[in-house]
Amino acid sequence: NAGVTQTPKFRILKIGQSMTLQCTQDMNHNYMYWYRQDPGMGLKLIYYSVGAGITDKGEVPNGYNVSRSTTEDFPLRLELAAPSQTSVYFCASSYSIKRGNTEAFFGQGTRLTVV
Amino acid sequence: GENVEQHPSTLSVQEGDSAVIKCTYSDSASNYFPWYKQELGKRPQLIIDIRSNVGEKKDQRIAVTLNKTAKHFSLHITETQPEDSAVYFCAASPSAGKSTFGDGTTLTVKP
Protein backbone atom coordinates (compact mmCIF):
# COMPACT_ATOMS: atom_id res chain seq x y z
CA ASN A 1 0.00 0.00 0.00
CA ALA A 2 1.22 3.49 -0.87
CA GLY A 3 -0.95 5.14 1.83
CA VAL A 4 -1.78 8.79 1.08
CA THR A 5 -0.07 10.30 -1.93
CA GLN A 6 -0.01 14.05 -2.53
CA THR A 7 1.29 15.90 -5.55
CA PRO A 8 3.11 18.16 -6.12
CA LYS A 9 5.60 18.43 -3.24
CA PHE A 10 6.51 22.01 -4.01
CA ARG A 11 4.88 24.74 -6.10
CA ILE A 12 5.33 28.44 -6.66
CA LEU A 13 2.27 30.29 -7.94
CA LYS A 14 1.82 33.85 -9.05
CA ILE A 15 -1.00 35.90 -7.54
CA GLY A 16 -4.24 35.15 -9.36
CA GLN A 17 -3.15 31.82 -10.79
CA SER A 18 -5.06 28.62 -10.14
CA MET A 19 -3.92 25.13 -9.31
CA THR A 20 -5.14 21.77 -8.06
CA LEU A 21 -3.42 19.80 -5.33
CA GLN A 22 -3.93 16.10 -5.89
CA CYS A 23 -4.52 13.55 -3.12
CA THR A 24 -5.05 9.81 -3.48
CA GLN A 25 -5.37 7.10 -0.85
CA ASP A 26 -5.42 3.35 -1.38
CA MET A 27 -6.64 2.23 2.07
CA ASN A 28 -10.37 2.43 1.28
CA HIS A 29 -10.79 5.12 3.93
CA ASN A 30 -14.13 6.88 3.99
CA TYR A 31 -12.94 10.14 5.56
CA MET A 32 -10.53 12.46 3.80
CA TYR A 33 -9.28 15.87 4.92
CA TRP A 34 -7.32 18.86 3.71
CA TYR A 35 -5.33 20.89 6.23
CA ARG A 36 -3.06 23.86 5.93
CA GLN A 37 -0.18 24.46 8.30
CA ASP A 38 1.41 27.88 8.48
CA PRO A 39 4.99 28.11 9.85
CA GLY A 40 5.14 27.25 13.54
CA MET A 41 1.39 26.76 13.71
CA GLY A 42 -1.07 23.91 14.04
CA LEU A 43 -3.26 22.18 11.48
CA LYS A 44 -6.21 24.19 10.18
CA LEU A 45 -8.99 22.15 8.55
CA ILE A 46 -9.94 23.48 5.11
CA TYR A 47 -12.44 20.87 3.88
CA TYR A 48 -13.28 17.29 4.63
CA SER A 49 -15.29 14.49 3.07
CA VAL A 50 -17.16 11.60 4.69
CA GLY A 51 -17.41 9.62 1.46
CA ALA A 52 -17.67 9.88 -2.29
CA GLY A 53 -19.97 12.72 -3.33
CA ILE A 54 -20.05 14.33 0.13
CA THR A 55 -17.89 17.26 1.20
CA ASP A 56 -18.12 19.83 3.97
CA LYS A 57 -16.34 23.00 5.02
CA GLY A 58 -13.79 23.12 7.78
CA GLU A 59 -12.44 26.15 9.67
CA VAL A 60 -10.78 27.98 6.75
CA PRO A 61 -12.56 27.11 3.47
CA ASN A 62 -12.48 30.53 1.79
CA GLY A 63 -10.49 30.54 -1.45
CA TYR A 64 -10.59 26.75 -1.84
CA ASN A 65 -12.84 24.15 -3.42
CA VAL A 66 -12.89 20.36 -3.26
CA SER A 67 -14.62 17.44 -4.89
CA ARG A 68 -14.83 13.74 -4.05
CA SER A 69 -15.97 11.79 -7.07
CA THR A 70 -14.34 8.55 -5.90
CA THR A 71 -13.37 7.01 -2.56
CA GLU A 72 -9.69 7.29 -3.47
CA ASP A 73 -9.32 10.88 -4.70
CA PHE A 74 -9.85 14.22 -2.97
CA PRO A 75 -8.35 17.11 -4.96
CA LEU A 76 -8.10 20.64 -3.55
CA ARG A 77 -8.56 23.54 -5.95
CA LEU A 78 -7.20 27.05 -5.47
CA GLU A 79 -8.96 29.34 -7.93
CA LEU A 80 -7.30 32.76 -7.48
CA ALA A 81 -4.10 32.34 -5.53
CA ALA A 82 -3.30 34.98 -2.89
CA PRO A 83 -0.16 35.47 -0.75
CA SER A 84 -2.24 34.50 2.31
CA GLN A 85 -2.48 30.99 0.85
CA THR A 86 1.26 30.47 1.17
CA SER A 87 1.44 27.46 3.45
CA VAL A 88 2.11 23.74 3.70
CA TYR A 89 -0.92 21.68 2.73
CA PHE A 90 -1.55 18.19 4.07
CA CYS A 91 -4.08 15.70 2.85
CA ALA A 92 -5.13 12.98 5.27
CA SER A 93 -7.49 10.04 5.39
CA SER A 94 -9.01 7.85 8.10
CA TYR A 95 -11.66 5.21 8.58
CA SER A 96 -14.53 6.15 10.84
CA ILE A 97 -17.59 3.99 11.30
CA LYS A 98 -19.89 3.19 14.19
CA ARG A 99 -17.74 0.19 15.13
CA GLY A 100 -14.70 2.40 15.58
CA ASN A 101 -12.05 4.62 14.07
CA THR A 102 -8.54 4.33 12.72
CA GLU A 103 -5.73 6.80 12.93
CA ALA A 104 -5.38 9.51 10.30
CA PHE A 105 -2.71 8.90 7.67
CA PHE A 106 -1.12 12.00 6.18
CA GLY A 107 0.38 12.68 2.81
CA GLN A 108 3.92 14.09 2.66
CA GLY A 109 2.65 17.63 2.23
CA THR A 110 2.72 20.30 -0.49
CA ARG A 111 4.75 23.43 0.15
CA LEU A 112 2.98 26.22 -1.72
CA THR A 113 4.35 29.73 -2.15
CA VAL A 114 2.27 32.49 -3.75
CA VAL A 115 4.27 35.47 -5.01
CA GLY B 1 -19.04 20.24 17.09
CA GLU B 2 -16.00 18.92 18.91
CA ASN B 3 -13.50 21.36 20.42
CA VAL B 4 -10.04 20.14 21.50
CA GLU B 5 -7.76 22.30 23.62
CA GLN B 6 -4.10 21.36 24.05
CA HIS B 7 -1.61 22.63 26.64
CA PRO B 8 1.08 23.75 26.84
CA SER B 9 1.83 25.21 23.43
CA THR B 10 5.58 24.93 24.08
CA LEU B 11 7.48 22.70 26.48
CA SER B 12 11.20 22.57 27.15
CA VAL B 13 12.75 19.80 29.25
CA GLN B 14 16.21 18.48 30.03
CA GLU B 15 17.21 15.17 28.51
CA GLY B 16 16.13 12.37 30.80
CA ASP B 17 13.26 14.30 32.35
CA SER B 18 9.59 13.52 31.75
CA ALA B 19 7.22 15.54 29.56
CA VAL B 20 3.45 15.75 29.91
CA ILE B 21 1.05 17.24 27.38
CA LYS B 22 -2.65 17.60 28.18
CA CYS B 23 -5.76 17.84 26.03
CA THR B 24 -9.40 18.44 26.84
CA TYR B 25 -12.34 17.72 24.57
CA SER B 26 -15.95 18.84 24.60
CA ASP B 27 -17.98 16.15 22.82
CA SER B 28 -18.88 13.23 25.08
CA ALA B 29 -19.47 11.15 21.93
CA SER B 30 -15.73 11.17 21.15
CA ASN B 31 -14.28 7.74 21.79
CA TYR B 32 -10.97 7.63 19.92
CA PHE B 33 -7.97 9.71 21.00
CA PRO B 34 -4.76 9.49 18.96
CA TRP B 35 -1.50 11.36 19.43
CA TYR B 36 0.69 12.39 16.50
CA LYS B 37 4.32 13.45 16.32
CA GLN B 38 5.48 15.83 13.61
CA GLU B 39 9.21 16.19 13.13
CA LEU B 40 10.52 19.29 11.41
CA GLY B 41 9.60 19.29 7.73
CA LYS B 42 7.77 15.96 7.97
CA ARG B 43 4.18 14.81 8.07
CA PRO B 44 2.37 14.05 11.35
CA GLN B 45 2.51 10.37 12.27
CA LEU B 46 0.69 8.38 14.93
CA ILE B 47 2.72 7.51 18.01
CA ILE B 48 0.02 6.15 20.32
CA ASP B 49 -3.75 6.09 20.60
CA ILE B 50 -6.39 5.17 23.16
CA ARG B 51 -10.03 4.23 22.94
CA SER B 52 -12.69 5.21 25.43
CA ASN B 53 -13.01 1.74 26.95
CA VAL B 54 -9.42 1.96 28.25
CA GLY B 55 -8.02 4.29 30.91
CA GLU B 56 -4.30 3.99 30.15
CA LYS B 57 -2.03 2.62 27.47
CA LYS B 58 1.75 2.33 27.42
CA ASP B 59 4.29 1.75 24.69
CA GLN B 60 7.87 1.78 25.97
CA ARG B 61 8.60 5.38 27.06
CA ILE B 62 5.25 6.74 25.93
CA ALA B 63 1.93 6.48 27.75
CA VAL B 64 -1.49 7.99 27.32
CA THR B 65 -4.14 8.36 30.01
CA LEU B 66 -7.82 9.10 29.52
CA ASN B 67 -10.34 10.50 31.99
CA LYS B 68 -13.75 10.25 30.31
CA THR B 69 -15.60 11.89 33.17
CA ALA B 70 -13.43 14.99 33.06
CA LYS B 71 -13.07 14.79 29.28
CA HIS B 72 -9.31 15.02 29.24
CA PHE B 73 -6.42 12.88 28.10
CA SER B 74 -2.68 13.24 28.45
CA LEU B 75 0.53 12.14 26.77
CA HIS B 76 3.43 11.17 29.02
CA ILE B 77 6.96 10.76 27.71
CA THR B 78 9.53 9.44 30.18
CA GLU B 79 13.32 9.55 29.93
CA THR B 80 13.15 12.10 27.15
CA GLN B 81 15.80 12.09 24.44
CA PRO B 82 16.80 14.80 21.93
CA GLU B 83 15.06 12.84 19.16
CA ASP B 84 11.77 13.34 21.03
CA SER B 85 11.97 17.03 20.04
CA ALA B 86 9.03 17.64 17.71
CA VAL B 87 5.52 19.02 17.56
CA TYR B 88 2.90 16.78 19.18
CA PHE B 89 -0.80 16.90 18.28
CA CYS B 90 -3.69 15.32 20.12
CA ALA B 91 -6.99 14.56 18.41
CA ALA B 92 -10.47 13.35 19.29
CA SER B 93 -13.14 11.74 17.16
CA PRO B 94 -16.48 10.00 17.62
CA SER B 95 -17.45 6.81 15.84
CA ALA B 96 -18.56 7.69 12.33
CA GLY B 97 -17.30 11.24 12.82
CA LYS B 98 -14.41 13.44 11.81
CA SER B 99 -11.22 13.92 13.78
CA THR B 100 -10.61 17.24 15.55
CA PHE B 101 -7.01 18.20 16.30
CA GLY B 102 -5.50 20.26 19.09
CA ASP B 103 -3.25 23.18 18.18
CA GLY B 104 -0.04 21.29 18.91
CA THR B 105 2.77 21.37 21.48
CA THR B 106 6.34 22.09 20.49
CA LEU B 107 8.56 19.92 22.68
CA THR B 108 12.25 20.73 22.95
CA VAL B 109 14.54 18.28 24.74
CA LYS B 110 17.82 19.93 25.70
CA PRO B 111 20.90 17.68 25.84
PDB file of N, CA, C and O in Angstrom, chain A residues 2-11 19-27 32-37 43-44 46 64 72-78 87-93 104-112, chain B residues 38 41-44:
ATOM      1  N   ALA A   2       0.479   2.235  -0.824  1.00  0.00           N
ATOM      2  CA  ALA A   2       1.221   3.492  -0.865  1.00  0.00           C
ATOM      3  C   ALA A   2       0.768   4.426   0.256  1.00  0.00           C
ATOM      4  O   ALA A   2       1.474   5.338   0.621  1.00  0.00           O
ATOM      5  N   GLY A   3      -0.445   4.244   0.797  1.00  0.00           N
ATOM      6  CA  GLY A   3      -0.947   5.141   1.830  1.00  0.00           C
ATOM      7  C   GLY A   3      -1.632   6.346   1.199  1.00  0.00           C
ATOM      8  O   GLY A   3      -2.480   6.193   0.328  1.00  0.00           O
ATOM      9  N   VAL A   4      -1.230   7.552   1.628  1.00  0.00           N
ATOM     10  CA  VAL A   4      -1.785   8.789   1.083  1.00  0.00           C
ATOM     11  C   VAL A   4      -0.711   9.457   0.237  1.00  0.00           C
ATOM     12  O   VAL A   4       0.394   9.707   0.727  1.00  0.00           O
ATOM     13  N   THR A   5      -1.021   9.705  -1.002  1.00  0.00           N
ATOM     14  CA  THR A   5      -0.066  10.303  -1.927  1.00  0.00           C
ATOM     15  C   THR A   5      -0.545  11.674  -2.351  1.00  0.00           C
ATOM     16  O   THR A   5      -1.674  11.816  -2.841  1.00  0.00           O
ATOM     17  N   GLN A   6       0.295  12.656  -2.158  1.00  0.00           N
ATOM     18  CA  GLN A   6      -0.007  14.045  -2.527  1.00  0.00           C
ATOM     19  C   GLN A   6       0.951  14.497  -3.610  1.00  0.00           C
ATOM     20  O   GLN A   6       2.146  14.197  -3.545  1.00  0.00           O
ATOM     21  N   THR A   7       0.439  15.239  -4.556  1.00  0.00           N
ATOM     22  CA  THR A   7       1.293  15.898  -5.546  1.00  0.00           C
ATOM     23  C   THR A   7       0.760  17.293  -5.835  1.00  0.00           C
ATOM     24  O   THR A   7      -0.458  17.515  -5.770  1.00  0.00           O
ATOM     25  N   PRO A   8       1.651  18.270  -6.148  1.00  0.00           N
ATOM     26  CA  PRO A   8       3.113  18.163  -6.116  1.00  0.00           C
ATOM     27  C   PRO A   8       3.654  18.335  -4.711  1.00  0.00           C
ATOM     28  O   PRO A   8       2.911  18.616  -3.788  1.00  0.00           O
ATOM     29  N   LYS A   9       4.959  18.197  -4.539  1.00  0.00           N
ATOM     30  CA  LYS A   9       5.601  18.425  -3.236  1.00  0.00           C
ATOM     31  C   LYS A   9       5.881  19.901  -3.028  1.00  0.00           C
ATOM     32  O   LYS A   9       5.857  20.385  -1.897  1.00  0.00           O
ATOM     33  N   PHE A  10       6.204  20.588  -4.082  1.00  0.00           N
ATOM     34  CA  PHE A  10       6.514  22.015  -4.014  1.00  0.00           C
ATOM     35  C   PHE A  10       5.849  22.706  -5.211  1.00  0.00           C
ATOM     36  O   PHE A  10       5.731  22.117  -6.278  1.00  0.00           O
ATOM     37  N   ARG A  11       5.441  23.977  -4.978  1.00  0.00           N
ATOM     38  CA  ARG A  11       4.884  24.737  -6.097  1.00  0.00           C
ATOM     39  C   ARG A  11       4.982  26.210  -5.767  1.00  0.00           C
ATOM     40  O   ARG A  11       4.750  26.619  -4.625  1.00  0.00           O
ATOM     41  N   MET A  19      -4.575  26.426  -9.284  1.00  0.00           N
ATOM     42  CA  MET A  19      -3.924  25.125  -9.314  1.00  0.00           C
ATOM     43  C   MET A  19      -4.768  24.121  -8.538  1.00  0.00           C
ATOM     44  O   MET A  19      -5.631  24.507  -7.737  1.00  0.00           O
ATOM     45  N   THR A  20      -4.486  22.864  -8.784  1.00  0.00           N
ATOM     46  CA  THR A  20      -5.137  21.772  -8.060  1.00  0.00           C
ATOM     47  C   THR A  20      -4.086  20.929  -7.383  1.00  0.00           C
ATOM     48  O   THR A  20      -3.115  20.498  -8.007  1.00  0.00           O
ATOM     49  N   LEU A  21      -4.262  20.720  -6.086  1.00  0.00           N
ATOM     50  CA  LEU A  21      -3.420  19.801  -5.329  1.00  0.00           C
ATOM     51  C   LEU A  21      -4.114  18.435  -5.361  1.00  0.00           C
ATOM     52  O   LEU A  21      -5.291  18.323  -5.016  1.00  0.00           O
ATOM     53  N   GLN A  22      -3.355  17.434  -5.767  1.00  0.00           N
ATOM     54  CA  GLN A  22      -3.926  16.097  -5.891  1.00  0.00           C
ATOM     55  C   GLN A  22      -3.681  15.279  -4.619  1.00  0.00           C
ATOM     56  O   GLN A  22      -2.639  15.416  -3.971  1.00  0.00           O
ATOM     57  N   CYS A  23      -4.641  14.442  -4.274  1.00  0.00           N
ATOM     58  CA  CYS A  23      -4.517  13.548  -3.121  1.00  0.00           C
ATOM     59  C   CYS A  23      -5.215  12.232  -3.439  1.00  0.00           C
ATOM     60  O   CYS A  23      -6.395  12.245  -3.850  1.00  0.00           O
ATOM     61  N   THR A  24      -4.513  11.151  -3.231  1.00  0.00           N
ATOM     62  CA  THR A  24      -5.049   9.811  -3.480  1.00  0.00           C
ATOM     63  C   THR A  24      -4.695   8.907  -2.317  1.00  0.00           C
ATOM     64  O   THR A  24      -3.566   8.943  -1.821  1.00  0.00           O
ATOM     65  N   GLN A  25      -5.658   8.096  -1.892  1.00  0.00           N
ATOM     66  CA  GLN A  25      -5.369   7.098  -0.850  1.00  0.00           C
ATOM     67  C   GLN A  25      -5.842   5.731  -1.339  1.00  0.00           C
ATOM     68  O   GLN A  25      -6.843   5.625  -2.047  1.00  0.00           O
ATOM     69  N   ASP A  26      -5.098   4.704  -0.917  1.00  0.00           N
ATOM     70  CA  ASP A  26      -5.415   3.345  -1.375  1.00  0.00           C
ATOM     71  C   ASP A  26      -5.800   2.434  -0.219  1.00  0.00           C
ATOM     72  O   ASP A  26      -5.620   1.216  -0.289  1.00  0.00           O
ATOM     73  N   MET A  27      -6.293   3.012   0.868  1.00  0.00           N
ATOM     74  CA  MET A  27      -6.636   2.235   2.066  1.00  0.00           C
ATOM     75  C   MET A  27      -8.150   2.073   2.229  1.00  0.00           C
ATOM     76  O   MET A  27      -8.604   1.600   3.259  1.00  0.00           O
ATOM     77  N   MET A  32     -11.728  11.802   4.316  1.00  0.00           N
ATOM     78  CA  MET A  32     -10.532  12.464   3.802  1.00  0.00           C
ATOM     79  C   MET A  32     -10.580  13.933   4.198  1.00  0.00           C
ATOM     80  O   MET A  32     -11.670  14.519   4.350  1.00  0.00           O
ATOM     81  N   TYR A  33      -9.390  14.515   4.373  1.00  0.00           N
ATOM     82  CA  TYR A  33      -9.276  15.867   4.922  1.00  0.00           C
ATOM     83  C   TYR A  33      -8.208  16.649   4.159  1.00  0.00           C
ATOM     84  O   TYR A  33      -7.235  16.079   3.675  1.00  0.00           O
ATOM     85  N   TRP A  34      -8.388  17.959   4.126  1.00  0.00           N
ATOM     86  CA  TRP A  34      -7.323  18.862   3.713  1.00  0.00           C
ATOM     87  C   TRP A  34      -7.053  19.840   4.847  1.00  0.00           C
ATOM     88  O   TRP A  34      -7.974  20.474   5.369  1.00  0.00           O
ATOM     89  N   TYR A  35      -5.771  19.946   5.208  1.00  0.00           N
ATOM     90  CA  TYR A  35      -5.329  20.890   6.227  1.00  0.00           C
ATOM     91  C   TYR A  35      -4.293  21.828   5.613  1.00  0.00           C
ATOM     92  O   TYR A  35      -3.568  21.465   4.687  1.00  0.00           O
ATOM     93  N   ARG A  36      -4.203  22.996   6.196  1.00  0.00           N
ATOM     94  CA  ARG A  36      -3.064  23.856   5.926  1.00  0.00           C
ATOM     95  C   ARG A  36      -2.323  24.104   7.239  1.00  0.00           C
ATOM     96  O   ARG A  36      -2.936  24.148   8.320  1.00  0.00           O
ATOM     97  N   GLN A  37      -1.012  24.240   7.115  1.00  0.00           N
ATOM     98  CA  GLN A  37      -0.182  24.460   8.300  1.00  0.00           C
ATOM     99  C   GLN A  37       0.768  25.601   7.997  1.00  0.00           C
ATOM    100  O   GLN A  37       1.712  25.453   7.212  1.00  0.00           O
ATOM    101  N   LEU A  43      -2.558  22.606  12.681  1.00  0.00           N
ATOM    102  CA  LEU A  43      -3.265  22.182  11.479  1.00  0.00           C
ATOM    103  C   LEU A  43      -4.636  22.853  11.440  1.00  0.00           C
ATOM    104  O   LEU A  43      -5.432  22.704  12.366  1.00  0.00           O
ATOM    105  N   LYS A  44      -4.902  23.563  10.350  1.00  0.00           N
ATOM    106  CA  LYS A  44      -6.210  24.190  10.180  1.00  0.00           C
ATOM    107  C   LYS A  44      -6.984  23.411   9.118  1.00  0.00           C
ATOM    108  O   LYS A  44      -6.519  23.236   7.999  1.00  0.00           O
ATOM    109  N   ILE A  46      -9.385  22.705   6.219  1.00  0.00           N
ATOM    110  CA  ILE A  46      -9.942  23.484   5.110  1.00  0.00           C
ATOM    111  C   ILE A  46     -11.283  22.880   4.687  1.00  0.00           C
ATOM    112  O   ILE A  46     -12.314  23.549   4.681  1.00  0.00           O
ATOM    113  N   TYR A  64     -10.866  28.139  -1.462  1.00  0.00           N
ATOM    114  CA  TYR A  64     -10.595  26.749  -1.845  1.00  0.00           C
ATOM    115  C   TYR A  64     -11.887  26.053  -2.261  1.00  0.00           C
ATOM    116  O   TYR A  64     -12.972  26.431  -1.848  1.00  0.00           O
ATOM    117  N   GLU A  72     -11.138   7.155  -3.532  1.00  0.00           N
ATOM    118  CA  GLU A  72      -9.685   7.290  -3.474  1.00  0.00           C
ATOM    119  C   GLU A  72      -9.173   8.720  -3.586  1.00  0.00           C
ATOM    120  O   GLU A  72      -8.134   9.060  -3.045  1.00  0.00           O
ATOM    121  N   ASP A  73      -9.874   9.576  -4.323  1.00  0.00           N
ATOM    122  CA  ASP A  73      -9.321  10.882  -4.704  1.00  0.00           C
ATOM    123  C   ASP A  73     -10.053  12.048  -4.043  1.00  0.00           C
ATOM    124  O   ASP A  73     -11.287  12.066  -3.984  1.00  0.00           O
ATOM    125  N   PHE A  74      -9.273  13.038  -3.636  1.00  0.00           N
ATOM    126  CA  PHE A  74      -9.849  14.217  -2.967  1.00  0.00           C
ATOM    127  C   PHE A  74      -8.997  15.432  -3.341  1.00  0.00           C
ATOM    128  O   PHE A  74      -8.180  15.907  -2.558  1.00  0.00           O
ATOM    129  N   PRO A  75      -9.160  15.963  -4.540  1.00  0.00           N
ATOM    130  CA  PRO A  75      -8.348  17.109  -4.963  1.00  0.00           C
ATOM    131  C   PRO A  75      -8.802  18.412  -4.322  1.00  0.00           C
ATOM    132  O   PRO A  75      -9.998  18.612  -4.049  1.00  0.00           O
ATOM    133  N   LEU A  76      -7.845  19.304  -4.111  1.00  0.00           N
ATOM    134  CA  LEU A  76      -8.100  20.636  -3.547  1.00  0.00           C
ATOM    135  C   LEU A  76      -7.772  21.667  -4.621  1.00  0.00           C
ATOM    136  O   LEU A  76      -6.672  21.687  -5.162  1.00  0.00           O
ATOM    137  N   ARG A  77      -8.715  22.546  -4.883  1.00  0.00           N
ATOM    138  CA  ARG A  77      -8.563  23.541  -5.948  1.00  0.00           C
ATOM    139  C   ARG A  77      -8.411  24.929  -5.349  1.00  0.00           C
ATOM    140  O   ARG A  77      -9.204  25.334  -4.488  1.00  0.00           O
ATOM    141  N   LEU A  78      -7.369  25.639  -5.803  1.00  0.00           N
ATOM    142  CA  LEU A  78      -7.201  27.053  -5.475  1.00  0.00           C
ATOM    143  C   LEU A  78      -7.507  27.832  -6.739  1.00  0.00           C
ATOM    144  O   LEU A  78      -6.851  27.635  -7.766  1.00  0.00           O
ATOM    145  N   SER A  87       1.549  28.358   2.317  1.00  0.00           N
ATOM    146  CA  SER A  87       1.440  27.455   3.454  1.00  0.00           C
ATOM    147  C   SER A  87       1.911  26.064   3.033  1.00  0.00           C
ATOM    148  O   SER A  87       2.248  25.830   1.870  1.00  0.00           O
ATOM    149  N   VAL A  88       1.926  25.149   4.000  1.00  0.00           N
ATOM    150  CA  VAL A  88       2.110  23.736   3.698  1.00  0.00           C
ATOM    151  C   VAL A  88       0.748  23.066   3.808  1.00  0.00           C
ATOM    152  O   VAL A  88       0.047  23.245   4.805  1.00  0.00           O
ATOM    153  N   TYR A  89       0.388  22.332   2.787  1.00  0.00           N
ATOM    154  CA  TYR A  89      -0.917  21.680   2.728  1.00  0.00           C
ATOM    155  C   TYR A  89      -0.748  20.167   2.923  1.00  0.00           C
ATOM    156  O   TYR A  89       0.090  19.540   2.288  1.00  0.00           O
ATOM    157  N   PHE A  90      -1.551  19.630   3.822  1.00  0.00           N
ATOM    158  CA  PHE A  90      -1.551  18.189   4.065  1.00  0.00           C
ATOM    159  C   PHE A  90      -2.920  17.611   3.753  1.00  0.00           C
ATOM    160  O   PHE A  90      -3.938  18.127   4.198  1.00  0.00           O
ATOM    161  N   CYS A  91      -2.896  16.521   3.024  1.00  0.00           N
ATOM    162  CA  CYS A  91      -4.078  15.705   2.845  1.00  0.00           C
ATOM    163  C   CYS A  91      -3.993  14.544   3.831  1.00  0.00           C
ATOM    164  O   CYS A  91      -2.888  14.075   4.141  1.00  0.00           O
ATOM    165  N   ALA A  92      -5.116  14.100   4.342  1.00  0.00           N
ATOM    166  CA  ALA A  92      -5.131  12.979   5.275  1.00  0.00           C
ATOM    167  C   ALA A  92      -6.377  12.142   5.036  1.00  0.00           C
ATOM    168  O   ALA A  92      -7.364  12.614   4.458  1.00  0.00           O
ATOM    169  N   SER A  93      -6.314  10.899   5.486  1.00  0.00           N
ATOM    170  CA  SER A  93      -7.490  10.037   5.391  1.00  0.00           C
ATOM    171  C   SER A  93      -7.589   9.171   6.639  1.00  0.00           C
ATOM    172  O   SER A  93      -6.588   8.914   7.315  1.00  0.00           O
ATOM    173  N   ALA A 104      -5.456   8.768  11.560  1.00  0.00           N
ATOM    174  CA  ALA A 104      -5.376   9.512  10.301  1.00  0.00           C
ATOM    175  C   ALA A 104      -3.989   9.303   9.700  1.00  0.00           C
ATOM    176  O   ALA A 104      -2.980   9.357  10.405  1.00  0.00           O
ATOM    177  N   PHE A 105      -3.968   9.026   8.409  1.00  0.00           N
ATOM    178  CA  PHE A 105      -2.709   8.904   7.671  1.00  0.00           C
ATOM    179  C   PHE A 105      -2.559  10.159   6.812  1.00  0.00           C
ATOM    180  O   PHE A 105      -3.504  10.558   6.124  1.00  0.00           O
ATOM    181  N   PHE A 106      -1.374  10.747   6.889  1.00  0.00           N
ATOM    182  CA  PHE A 106      -1.119  11.996   6.181  1.00  0.00           C
ATOM    183  C   PHE A 106      -0.273  11.776   4.942  1.00  0.00           C
ATOM    184  O   PHE A 106       0.602  10.902   4.918  1.00  0.00           O
ATOM    185  N   GLY A 107      -0.518  12.604   3.937  1.00  0.00           N
ATOM    186  CA  GLY A 107       0.384  12.681   2.814  1.00  0.00           C
ATOM    187  C   GLY A 107       1.654  13.423   3.216  1.00  0.00           C
ATOM    188  O   GLY A 107       1.752  13.948   4.333  1.00  0.00           O
ATOM    189  N   GLN A 108       2.616  13.496   2.313  1.00  0.00           N
ATOM    190  CA  GLN A 108       3.918  14.095   2.659  1.00  0.00           C
ATOM    191  C   GLN A 108       3.890  15.613   2.638  1.00  0.00           C
ATOM    192  O   GLN A 108       4.846  16.259   3.049  1.00  0.00           O
ATOM    193  N   GLY A 109       2.780  16.180   2.194  1.00  0.00           N
ATOM    194  CA  GLY A 109       2.645  17.634   2.232  1.00  0.00           C
ATOM    195  C   GLY A 109       3.016  18.295   0.921  1.00  0.00           C
ATOM    196  O   GLY A 109       3.823  17.779   0.142  1.00  0.00           O
ATOM    197  N   THR A 110       2.403  19.457   0.675  1.00  0.00           N
ATOM    198  CA  THR A 110       2.725  20.298  -0.487  1.00  0.00           C
ATOM    199  C   THR A 110       3.088  21.669   0.046  1.00  0.00           C
ATOM    200  O   THR A 110       2.292  22.304   0.730  1.00  0.00           O
ATOM    201  N   ARG A 111       4.306  22.095  -0.274  1.00  0.00           N
ATOM    202  CA  ARG A 111       4.748  23.434   0.153  1.00  0.00           C
ATOM    203  C   ARG A 111       4.424  24.404  -0.970  1.00  0.00           C
ATOM    204  O   ARG A 111       5.031  24.339  -2.041  1.00  0.00           O
ATOM    205  N   LEU A 112       3.447  25.286  -0.707  1.00  0.00           N
ATOM    206  CA  LEU A 112       2.980  26.225  -1.720  1.00  0.00           C
ATOM    207  C   LEU A 112       3.396  27.646  -1.350  1.00  0.00           C
ATOM    208  O   LEU A 112       3.192  28.089  -0.222  1.00  0.00           O
TER     209      LEU A 112
ATOM    210  N   GLN B  38       5.069  15.243  14.878  1.00  0.00           N
ATOM    211  CA  GLN B  38       5.482  15.827  13.611  1.00  0.00           C
ATOM    212  C   GLN B  38       6.897  16.372  13.754  1.00  0.00           C
ATOM    213  O   GLN B  38       7.121  17.382  14.424  1.00  0.00           O
ATOM    214  N   GLY B  41       9.640  19.528   9.160  1.00  0.00           N
ATOM    215  CA  GLY B  41       9.595  19.287   7.725  1.00  0.00           C
ATOM    216  C   GLY B  41       8.942  17.989   7.307  1.00  0.00           C
ATOM    217  O   GLY B  41       8.957  17.641   6.124  1.00  0.00           O
ATOM    218  N   LYS B  42       8.376  17.259   8.285  1.00  0.00           N
ATOM    219  CA  LYS B  42       7.775  15.963   7.969  1.00  0.00           C
ATOM    220  C   LYS B  42       6.257  16.005   8.185  1.00  0.00           C
ATOM    221  O   LYS B  42       5.706  16.989   8.662  1.00  0.00           O
ATOM    222  N   ARG B  43       5.619  14.919   7.847  1.00  0.00           N
ATOM    223  CA  ARG B  43       4.180  14.810   8.071  1.00  0.00           C
ATOM    224  C   ARG B  43       3.897  14.322   9.482  1.00  0.00           C
ATOM    225  O   ARG B  43       4.731  13.626  10.075  1.00  0.00           O
ATOM    226  N   PRO B  44       2.735  14.622  10.057  1.00  0.00           N
ATOM    227  CA  PRO B  44       2.369  14.050  11.352  1.00  0.00           C
ATOM    228  C   PRO B  44       2.200  12.529  11.231  1.00  0.00           C
ATOM    229  O   PRO B  44       1.659  12.036  10.242  1.00  0.00           O
TER     230      PRO B  44
END
